Coordinates of C-alpha atoms and ligand atoms in Angstrom, one line a residue:
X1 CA 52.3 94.1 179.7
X2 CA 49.8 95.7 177.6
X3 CA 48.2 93.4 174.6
X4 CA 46.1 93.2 171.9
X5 CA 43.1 91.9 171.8
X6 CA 44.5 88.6 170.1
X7 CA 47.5 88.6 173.0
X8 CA 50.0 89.4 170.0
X9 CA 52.1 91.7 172.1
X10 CA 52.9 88.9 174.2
X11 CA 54.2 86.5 172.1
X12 CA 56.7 89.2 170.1
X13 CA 57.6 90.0 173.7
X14 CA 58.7 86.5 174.6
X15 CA 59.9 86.3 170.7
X16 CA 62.3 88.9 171.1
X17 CA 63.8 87.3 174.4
X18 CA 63.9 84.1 172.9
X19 CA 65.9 85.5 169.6
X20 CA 67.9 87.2 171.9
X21 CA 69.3 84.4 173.8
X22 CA 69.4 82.5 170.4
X23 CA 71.8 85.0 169.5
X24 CA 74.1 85.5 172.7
X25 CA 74.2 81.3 173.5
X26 CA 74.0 80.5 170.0
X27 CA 71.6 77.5 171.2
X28 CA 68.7 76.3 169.2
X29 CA 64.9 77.9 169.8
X30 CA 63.8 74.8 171.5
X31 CA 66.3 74.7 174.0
X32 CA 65.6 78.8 174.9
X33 CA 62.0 78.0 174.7
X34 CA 62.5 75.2 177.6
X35 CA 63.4 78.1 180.1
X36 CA 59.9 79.8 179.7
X37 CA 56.8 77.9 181.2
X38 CA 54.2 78.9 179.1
X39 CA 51.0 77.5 178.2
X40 CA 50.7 75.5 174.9
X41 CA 48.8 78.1 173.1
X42 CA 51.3 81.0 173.9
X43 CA 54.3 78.4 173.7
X44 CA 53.2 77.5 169.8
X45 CA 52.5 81.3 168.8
X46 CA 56.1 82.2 170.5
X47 CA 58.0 79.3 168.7
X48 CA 56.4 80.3 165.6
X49 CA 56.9 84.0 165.7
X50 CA 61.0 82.7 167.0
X51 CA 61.2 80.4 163.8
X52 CA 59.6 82.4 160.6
X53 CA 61.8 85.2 161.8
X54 CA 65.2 83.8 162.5
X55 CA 64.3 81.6 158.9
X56 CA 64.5 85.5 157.8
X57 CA 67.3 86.8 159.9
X58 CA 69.3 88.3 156.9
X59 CA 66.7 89.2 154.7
X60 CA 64.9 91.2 157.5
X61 CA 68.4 92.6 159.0
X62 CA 69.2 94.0 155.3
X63 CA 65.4 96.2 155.4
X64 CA 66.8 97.3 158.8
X65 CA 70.1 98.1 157.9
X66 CA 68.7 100.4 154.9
X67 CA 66.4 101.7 157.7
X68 CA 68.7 102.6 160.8
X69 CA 72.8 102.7 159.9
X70 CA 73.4 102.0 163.2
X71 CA 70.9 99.4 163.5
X72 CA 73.8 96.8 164.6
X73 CA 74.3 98.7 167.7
X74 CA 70.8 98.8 169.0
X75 CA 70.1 97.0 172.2
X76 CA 69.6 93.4 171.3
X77 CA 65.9 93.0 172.5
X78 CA 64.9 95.9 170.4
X79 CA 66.7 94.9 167.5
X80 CA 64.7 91.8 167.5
X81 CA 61.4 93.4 168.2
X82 CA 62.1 95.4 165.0
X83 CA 63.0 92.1 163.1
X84 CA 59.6 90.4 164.1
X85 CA 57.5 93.3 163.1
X86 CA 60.0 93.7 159.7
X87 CA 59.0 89.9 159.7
X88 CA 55.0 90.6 160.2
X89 CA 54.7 93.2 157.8
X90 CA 56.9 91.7 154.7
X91 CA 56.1 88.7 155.1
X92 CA 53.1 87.8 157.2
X93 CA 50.6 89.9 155.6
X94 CA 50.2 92.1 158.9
X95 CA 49.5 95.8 157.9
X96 CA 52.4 97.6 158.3
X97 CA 50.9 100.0 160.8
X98 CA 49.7 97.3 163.0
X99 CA 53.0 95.6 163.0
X100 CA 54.5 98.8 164.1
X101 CA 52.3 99.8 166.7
X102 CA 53.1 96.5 168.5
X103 CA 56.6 96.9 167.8
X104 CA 56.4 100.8 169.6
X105 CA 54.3 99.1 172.7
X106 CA 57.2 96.9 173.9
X107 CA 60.0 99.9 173.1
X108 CA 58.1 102.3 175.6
X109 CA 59.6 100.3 178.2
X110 CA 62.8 101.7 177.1
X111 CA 61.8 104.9 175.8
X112 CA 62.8 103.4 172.6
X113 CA 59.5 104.1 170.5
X114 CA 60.9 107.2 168.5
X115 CA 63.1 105.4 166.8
X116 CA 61.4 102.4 166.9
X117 CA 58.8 104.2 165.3
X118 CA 61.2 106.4 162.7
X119 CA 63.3 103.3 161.3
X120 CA 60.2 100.5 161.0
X121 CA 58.4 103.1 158.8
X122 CA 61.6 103.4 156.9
X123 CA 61.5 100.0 156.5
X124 CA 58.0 99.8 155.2
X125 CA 59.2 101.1 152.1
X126 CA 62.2 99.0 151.4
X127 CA 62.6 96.7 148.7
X128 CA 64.2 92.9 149.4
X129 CA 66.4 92.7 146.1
X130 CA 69.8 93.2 145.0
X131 CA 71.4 93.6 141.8
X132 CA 74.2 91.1 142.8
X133 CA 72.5 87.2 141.9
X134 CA 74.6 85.6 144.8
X135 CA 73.1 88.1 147.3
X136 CA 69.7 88.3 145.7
X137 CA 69.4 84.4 145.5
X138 CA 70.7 84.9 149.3
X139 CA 67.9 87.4 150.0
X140 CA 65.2 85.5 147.6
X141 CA 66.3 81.8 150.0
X142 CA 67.2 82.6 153.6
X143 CA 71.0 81.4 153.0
X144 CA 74.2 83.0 153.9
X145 CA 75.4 84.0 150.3
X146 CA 78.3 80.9 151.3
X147 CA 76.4 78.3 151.6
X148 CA 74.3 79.2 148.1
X149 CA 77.7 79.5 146.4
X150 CA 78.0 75.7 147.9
X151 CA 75.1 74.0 147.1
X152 CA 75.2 75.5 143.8
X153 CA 79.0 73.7 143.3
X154 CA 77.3 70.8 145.1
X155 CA 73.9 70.3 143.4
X156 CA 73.8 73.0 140.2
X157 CA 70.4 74.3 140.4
X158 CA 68.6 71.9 142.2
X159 CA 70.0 73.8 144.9
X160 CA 67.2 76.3 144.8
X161 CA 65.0 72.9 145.7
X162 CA 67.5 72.5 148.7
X163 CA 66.7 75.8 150.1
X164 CA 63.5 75.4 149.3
X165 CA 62.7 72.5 152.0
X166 CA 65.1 74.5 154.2
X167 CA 62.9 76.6 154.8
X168 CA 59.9 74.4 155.1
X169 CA 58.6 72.0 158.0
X170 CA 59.9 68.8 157.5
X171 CA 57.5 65.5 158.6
X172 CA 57.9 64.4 162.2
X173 CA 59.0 60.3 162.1
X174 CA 57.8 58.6 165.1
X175 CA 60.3 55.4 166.3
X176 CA 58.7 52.6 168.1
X177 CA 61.0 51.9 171.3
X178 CA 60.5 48.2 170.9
X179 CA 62.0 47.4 174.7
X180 CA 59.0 49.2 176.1
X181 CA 56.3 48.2 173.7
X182 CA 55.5 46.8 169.9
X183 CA 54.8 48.5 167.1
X184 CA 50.6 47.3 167.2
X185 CA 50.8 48.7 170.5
X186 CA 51.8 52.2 169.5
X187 CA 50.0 52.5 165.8
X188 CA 46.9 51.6 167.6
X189 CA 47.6 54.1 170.4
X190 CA 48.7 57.2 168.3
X191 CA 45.6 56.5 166.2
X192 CA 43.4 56.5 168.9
X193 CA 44.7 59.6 170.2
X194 CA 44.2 60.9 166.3
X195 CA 47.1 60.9 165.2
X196 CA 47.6 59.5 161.5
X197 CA 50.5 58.1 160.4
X198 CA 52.2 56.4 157.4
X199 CA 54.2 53.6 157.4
X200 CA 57.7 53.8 156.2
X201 CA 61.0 51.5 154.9
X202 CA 61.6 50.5 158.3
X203 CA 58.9 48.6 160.1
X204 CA 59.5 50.7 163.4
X205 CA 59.3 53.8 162.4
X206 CA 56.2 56.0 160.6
X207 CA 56.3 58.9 160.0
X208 CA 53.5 61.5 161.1
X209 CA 50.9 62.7 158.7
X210 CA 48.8 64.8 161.0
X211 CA 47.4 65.0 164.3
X212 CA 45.2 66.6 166.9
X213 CA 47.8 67.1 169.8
X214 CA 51.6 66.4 168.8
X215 CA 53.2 62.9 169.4
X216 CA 56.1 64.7 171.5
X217 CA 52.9 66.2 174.0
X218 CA 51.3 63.0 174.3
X219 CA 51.9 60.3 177.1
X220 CA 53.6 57.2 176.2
X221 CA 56.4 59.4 174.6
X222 CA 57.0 61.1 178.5
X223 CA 57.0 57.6 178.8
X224 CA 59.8 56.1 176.1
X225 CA 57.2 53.8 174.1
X226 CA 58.6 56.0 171.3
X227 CA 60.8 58.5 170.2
X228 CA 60.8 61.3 168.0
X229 CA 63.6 60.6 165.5
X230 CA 64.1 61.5 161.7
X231 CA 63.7 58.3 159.5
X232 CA 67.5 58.9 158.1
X233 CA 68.8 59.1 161.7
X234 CA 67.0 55.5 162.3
X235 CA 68.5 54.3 159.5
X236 CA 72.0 54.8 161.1
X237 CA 71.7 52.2 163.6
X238 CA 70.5 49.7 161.1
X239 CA 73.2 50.2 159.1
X240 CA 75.0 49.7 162.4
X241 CA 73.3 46.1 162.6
X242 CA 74.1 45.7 166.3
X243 CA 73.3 42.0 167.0
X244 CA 72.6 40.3 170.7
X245 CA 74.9 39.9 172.5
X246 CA 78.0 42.0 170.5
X247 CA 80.3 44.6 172.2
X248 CA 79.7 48.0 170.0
X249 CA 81.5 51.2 171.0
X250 CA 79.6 54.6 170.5
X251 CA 82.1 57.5 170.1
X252 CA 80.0 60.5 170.1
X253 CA 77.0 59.1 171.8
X254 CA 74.7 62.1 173.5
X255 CA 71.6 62.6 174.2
X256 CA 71.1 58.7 173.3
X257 CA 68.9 58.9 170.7
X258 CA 70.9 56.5 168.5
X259 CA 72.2 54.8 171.4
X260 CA 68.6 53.7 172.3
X261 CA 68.0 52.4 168.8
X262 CA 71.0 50.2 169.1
X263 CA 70.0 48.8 172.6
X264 CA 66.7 48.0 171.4
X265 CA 68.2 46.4 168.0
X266 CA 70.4 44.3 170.5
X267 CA 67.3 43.7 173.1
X268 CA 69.0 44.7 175.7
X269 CA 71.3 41.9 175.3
X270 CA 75.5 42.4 175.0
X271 CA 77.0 45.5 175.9
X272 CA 77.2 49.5 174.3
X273 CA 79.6 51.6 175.6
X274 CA 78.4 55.3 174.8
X275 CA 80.9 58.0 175.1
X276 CA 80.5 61.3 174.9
X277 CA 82.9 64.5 175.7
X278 CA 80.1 67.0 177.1
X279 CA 79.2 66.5 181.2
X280 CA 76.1 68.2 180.7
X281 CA 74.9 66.2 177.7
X282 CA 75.7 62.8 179.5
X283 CA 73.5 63.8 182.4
X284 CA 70.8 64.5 179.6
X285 CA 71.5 60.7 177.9
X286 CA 71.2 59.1 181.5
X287 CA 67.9 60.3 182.3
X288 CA 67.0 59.6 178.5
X289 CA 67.7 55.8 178.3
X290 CA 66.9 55.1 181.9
X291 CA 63.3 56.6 180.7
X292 CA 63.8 54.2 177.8
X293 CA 64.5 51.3 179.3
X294 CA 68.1 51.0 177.9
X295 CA 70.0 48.0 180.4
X296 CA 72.6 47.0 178.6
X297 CA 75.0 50.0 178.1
X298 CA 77.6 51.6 180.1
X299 CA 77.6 55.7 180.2
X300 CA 81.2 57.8 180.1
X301 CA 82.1 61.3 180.2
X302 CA 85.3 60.4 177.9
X303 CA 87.3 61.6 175.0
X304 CA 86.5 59.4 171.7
X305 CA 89.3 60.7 169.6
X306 CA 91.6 58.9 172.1
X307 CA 89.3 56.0 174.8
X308 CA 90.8 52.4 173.9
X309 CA 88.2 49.8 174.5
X310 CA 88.0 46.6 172.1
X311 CA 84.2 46.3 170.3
X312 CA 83.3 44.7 167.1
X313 CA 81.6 48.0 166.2
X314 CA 81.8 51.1 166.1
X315 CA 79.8 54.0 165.7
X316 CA 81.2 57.9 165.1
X317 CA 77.8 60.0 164.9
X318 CA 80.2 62.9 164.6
X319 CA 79.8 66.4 165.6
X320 CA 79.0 68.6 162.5
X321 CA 78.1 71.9 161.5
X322 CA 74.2 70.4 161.4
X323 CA 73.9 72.0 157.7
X324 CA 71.6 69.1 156.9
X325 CA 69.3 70.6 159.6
X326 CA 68.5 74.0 158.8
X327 CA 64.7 73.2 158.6
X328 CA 64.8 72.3 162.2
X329 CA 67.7 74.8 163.2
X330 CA 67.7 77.8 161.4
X331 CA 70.3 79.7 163.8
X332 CA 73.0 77.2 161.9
X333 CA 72.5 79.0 159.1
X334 CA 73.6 82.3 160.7
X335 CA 76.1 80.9 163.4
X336 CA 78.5 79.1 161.1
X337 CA 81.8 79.7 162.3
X338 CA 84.5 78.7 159.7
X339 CA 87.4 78.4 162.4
X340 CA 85.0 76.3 164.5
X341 CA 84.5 73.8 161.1
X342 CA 88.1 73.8 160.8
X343 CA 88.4 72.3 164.4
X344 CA 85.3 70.3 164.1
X345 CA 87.3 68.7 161.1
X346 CA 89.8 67.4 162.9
X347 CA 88.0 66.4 165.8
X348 CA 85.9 64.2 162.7
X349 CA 89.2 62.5 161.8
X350 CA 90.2 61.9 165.4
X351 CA 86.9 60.3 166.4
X352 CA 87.0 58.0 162.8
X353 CA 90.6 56.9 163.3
X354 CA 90.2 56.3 166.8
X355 CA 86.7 54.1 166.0
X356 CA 89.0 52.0 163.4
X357 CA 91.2 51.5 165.8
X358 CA 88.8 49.9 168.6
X359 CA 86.4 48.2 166.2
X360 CA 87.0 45.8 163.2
X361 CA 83.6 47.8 161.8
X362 CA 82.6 51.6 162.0
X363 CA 80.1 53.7 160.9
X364 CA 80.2 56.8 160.2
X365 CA 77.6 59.4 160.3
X366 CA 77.1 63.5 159.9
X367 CA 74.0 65.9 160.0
X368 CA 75.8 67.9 157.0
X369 CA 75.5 68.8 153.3
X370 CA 79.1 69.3 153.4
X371 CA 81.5 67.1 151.6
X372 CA 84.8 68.1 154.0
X373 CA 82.8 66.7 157.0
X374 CA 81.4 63.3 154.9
X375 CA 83.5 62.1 151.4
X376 CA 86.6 63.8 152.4
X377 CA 86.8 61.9 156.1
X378 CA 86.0 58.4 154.2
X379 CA 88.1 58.8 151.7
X380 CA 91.3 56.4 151.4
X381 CA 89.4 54.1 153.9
X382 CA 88.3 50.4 153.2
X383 CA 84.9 51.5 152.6
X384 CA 82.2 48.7 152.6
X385 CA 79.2 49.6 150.3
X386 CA 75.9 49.9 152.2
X387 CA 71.8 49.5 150.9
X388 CA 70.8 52.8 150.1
X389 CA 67.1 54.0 150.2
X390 CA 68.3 57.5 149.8
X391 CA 71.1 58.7 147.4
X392 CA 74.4 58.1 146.7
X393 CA 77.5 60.2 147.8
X394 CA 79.4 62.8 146.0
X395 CA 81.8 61.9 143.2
X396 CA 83.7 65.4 142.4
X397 CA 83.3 68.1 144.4
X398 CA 85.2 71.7 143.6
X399 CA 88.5 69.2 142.4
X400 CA 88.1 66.6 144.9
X401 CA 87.3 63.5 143.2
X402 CA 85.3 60.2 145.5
X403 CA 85.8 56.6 143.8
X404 CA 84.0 55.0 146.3
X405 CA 80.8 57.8 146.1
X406 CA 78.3 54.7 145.2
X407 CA 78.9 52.9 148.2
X408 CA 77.5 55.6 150.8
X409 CA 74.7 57.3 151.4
X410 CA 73.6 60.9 151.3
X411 CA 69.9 62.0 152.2
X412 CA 68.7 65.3 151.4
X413 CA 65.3 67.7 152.6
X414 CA 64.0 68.2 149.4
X415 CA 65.0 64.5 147.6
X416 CA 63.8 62.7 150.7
X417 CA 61.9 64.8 153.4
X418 CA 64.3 64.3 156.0
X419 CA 67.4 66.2 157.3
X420 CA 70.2 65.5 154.9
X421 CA 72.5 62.9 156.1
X422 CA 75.9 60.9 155.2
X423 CA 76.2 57.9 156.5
X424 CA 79.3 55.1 155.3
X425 CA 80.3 51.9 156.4
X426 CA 84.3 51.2 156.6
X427 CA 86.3 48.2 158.2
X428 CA 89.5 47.9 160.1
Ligands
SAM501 C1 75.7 64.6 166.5 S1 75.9 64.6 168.2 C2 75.6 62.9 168.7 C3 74.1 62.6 168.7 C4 73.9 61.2 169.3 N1 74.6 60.2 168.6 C5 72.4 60.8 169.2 O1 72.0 60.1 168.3 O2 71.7 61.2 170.1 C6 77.6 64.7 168.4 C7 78.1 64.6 169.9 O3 79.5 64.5 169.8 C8 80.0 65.0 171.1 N2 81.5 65.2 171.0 C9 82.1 66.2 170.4 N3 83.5 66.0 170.5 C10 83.6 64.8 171.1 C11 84.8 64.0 171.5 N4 86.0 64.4 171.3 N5 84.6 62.8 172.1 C12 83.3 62.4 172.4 N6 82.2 63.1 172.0 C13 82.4 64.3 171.4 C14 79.2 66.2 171.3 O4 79.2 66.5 172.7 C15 77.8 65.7 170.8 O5 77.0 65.2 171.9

């Protein structure tokens, strides 16, 4: 592989691949990044190339489809070594040249560079705008023109905030795993390894300011003294309130994360059973709370729209279309699927009436902005109003009208600096 001198070439190389399989698998960038062993300094100029581009995807794929009409049915590798040097030279401040001689290295492989060459000077001259709002809005944020004509119905114009901290980093939290050490123990520990932090609402969880090397490379995480877990995702398990000794039922349990929290709020005393439908991701959740020292719960490959086992309560972290993630998981953005929402709908409503079946108390919790996956599932439920830190839920939504929207909680990247969540409480 031929490079410049600052190894550039390299990282849009393993860029393109990892866009690529982003694409096919429709998995996240960390998880195609975990196939490559790469040293840190390649590993963080990769993910970063990976994430400012797919941020981009449809702003850089409408330069290219201005550039090369049949830019759609370009092998995939190249397409996405013509979207990183789009992404380089509109928006990274790389002369446009430079972008595209990198761009034209990696195509010779495939005696691509003519056209490699032909469209990205095309695309040099193109202008990102449209005359249409939606679509220039959509072109201006990052955001399928959809989900703008959403938040806008959802949020009016502080929608343009939402997209806003989309598209930015959003703080690292840092949750003390309190069966494996104390939360003096591990403030003094991340500070001496330079890390600062900030303390927040809950008194195990701070949330990262800055830091030399990141919490997730250092040692006592590969050791479960902590975990890396957004404050509003904490908050969950509070809410929860898992007590020693109680039986609680976890529907949708994998990888653990919330499963872990519970344990350690019930210190390892009573018993969790965690249930979760995917083999693959209870193999990940065993290893996970074994590492964390979790002893008191019982694992299951299982169905939860349909187990029966008797707990006092209940927790449906239900699967979602993750649109309260998009900082962290741009490809949701572009790999929303609305037949797949429809079934993830019902699998919601299954999980929920299933939990109020097994448990006189449930929570329930999403990842989403969206108001079918949270206010819609609740409502008609004996909903039991909850302490919110964050914000309140919908009340009227496109016709649909919430009484109970004050006695759940939202969360929201741009209100709160943390992924947007819904969380509500209901009993039997
Ligand atoms: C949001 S994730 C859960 C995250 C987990 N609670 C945590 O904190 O680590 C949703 C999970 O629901 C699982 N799932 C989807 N359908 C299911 C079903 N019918 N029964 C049980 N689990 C299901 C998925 O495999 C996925 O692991």
């Amino acid at each position: 592989m031929s490079t410049r001198s600052d190894g550039v070439v390299v990282s849009q190389d393993l860029a393109a691949r990892i866009l690529e399989i982003v694409e096919k698998e429709k998995v996240s960038i960390k998880s195609a990044l975990s196939r490559f062993k790469l040293n840190q300094e390649i590993r963080s100029s990769v993910y970063a190339y990976s994430m400012e581009t797919l941020k981009r995807l449809n702003a850089i794929d409408h330069v290219l489809k201005l550039s090369c009409p049949k830019f759609e049915k370009i092998d995939p590798y190249i397409k996405n070594v013509m979207r990183i040097a789009v992404y380089e030279m509109k928006y990274k401040g790389v002369h446009p040249a430079l972008a595209t001689d990198s761009a034209v290295r990696l195509a010779k492989k495939f005696k691509m560079e003519k056209l490699v060459n032909a469209v990205l000077r095309k695309a040099e001259n193109v202008e990102i705008k449209s005359e249409d709002k939606i679509k220039n809005l959509s072109l201006e944020y990052f955001h399928p023109e959809w989900f703008i004509k959403y938040a806008l119905d959802l949020l009016g114009d502080e929608a343009l905030e939402l997209m806003r901290a989309n598209n930015e980093v959003l703080p690292t939290y840092v949750r003390v795993n309190e069966l494996k050490s104390s939360v003096e123990s591990v403030r003094r520990y991340l500070e001496e390894k330079k890390v600062q932090l900030r303390e927040t609402f809950l008194d195990e969880v701070f949330e990262v300011l800055s830091y030399e090397k990141h919490p997730a490379a250092l040692e006592w995480h590969s050791e479960g003294k902590y975990v890396i877990q957004d404050l509003v995702s904490c908050y969950v398990s509070v809410v929860l309130d898992p007590k020693p000794g109680e039986t609680i039922l976890d529907l949708a349990a994998a990888p653990g994360i919330k499963t872990s929290h519970i344990a350690a709020l019930m210190q390892n005393e009573g018993k969790i059973l965690a249930l979760d439908i995917s083999k693959e991701r209870v193999e990940k959740m065993k290893t996970k709370l074994k590492i964390l020292g979790v002893k008191n719960v019982e694992v299951k490959v299982a169905d939860g729209c349909n187990f029966k086992f008797e707990a006092e309560k209940a927790l449906v972290d239900a699967p979602c279309s993750s649109t309260g993630s998009i900082s962290d998981y741009p490809n949701v953005k572009w790999s929303f699927d609305k037949r797949k929402f429809e079934s993830t709908l019902k699998i919601q409503k299954k999980l929920l009436d299933n939990a109020l079946k097994n448990a006189c108390e449930v929570i329930y919790s999403t990842c989403s902005i969206m108001v079918e996956e949270n206010e819609m599932q609740v409502k008609g439920k004996k909903i039991v109003k909850i302490d919110s830190p964050f914000s309140r839920g919908v009340e009227k939504f496109r016709g649909f009208v919430f009484e109970d929207w004050d006695k759940v909680l939202r969360s929201y990247p741009h209100r709160h600096r943390t992924s947007g969540f819904f969380i509500a409480k209901m009993k039997r």
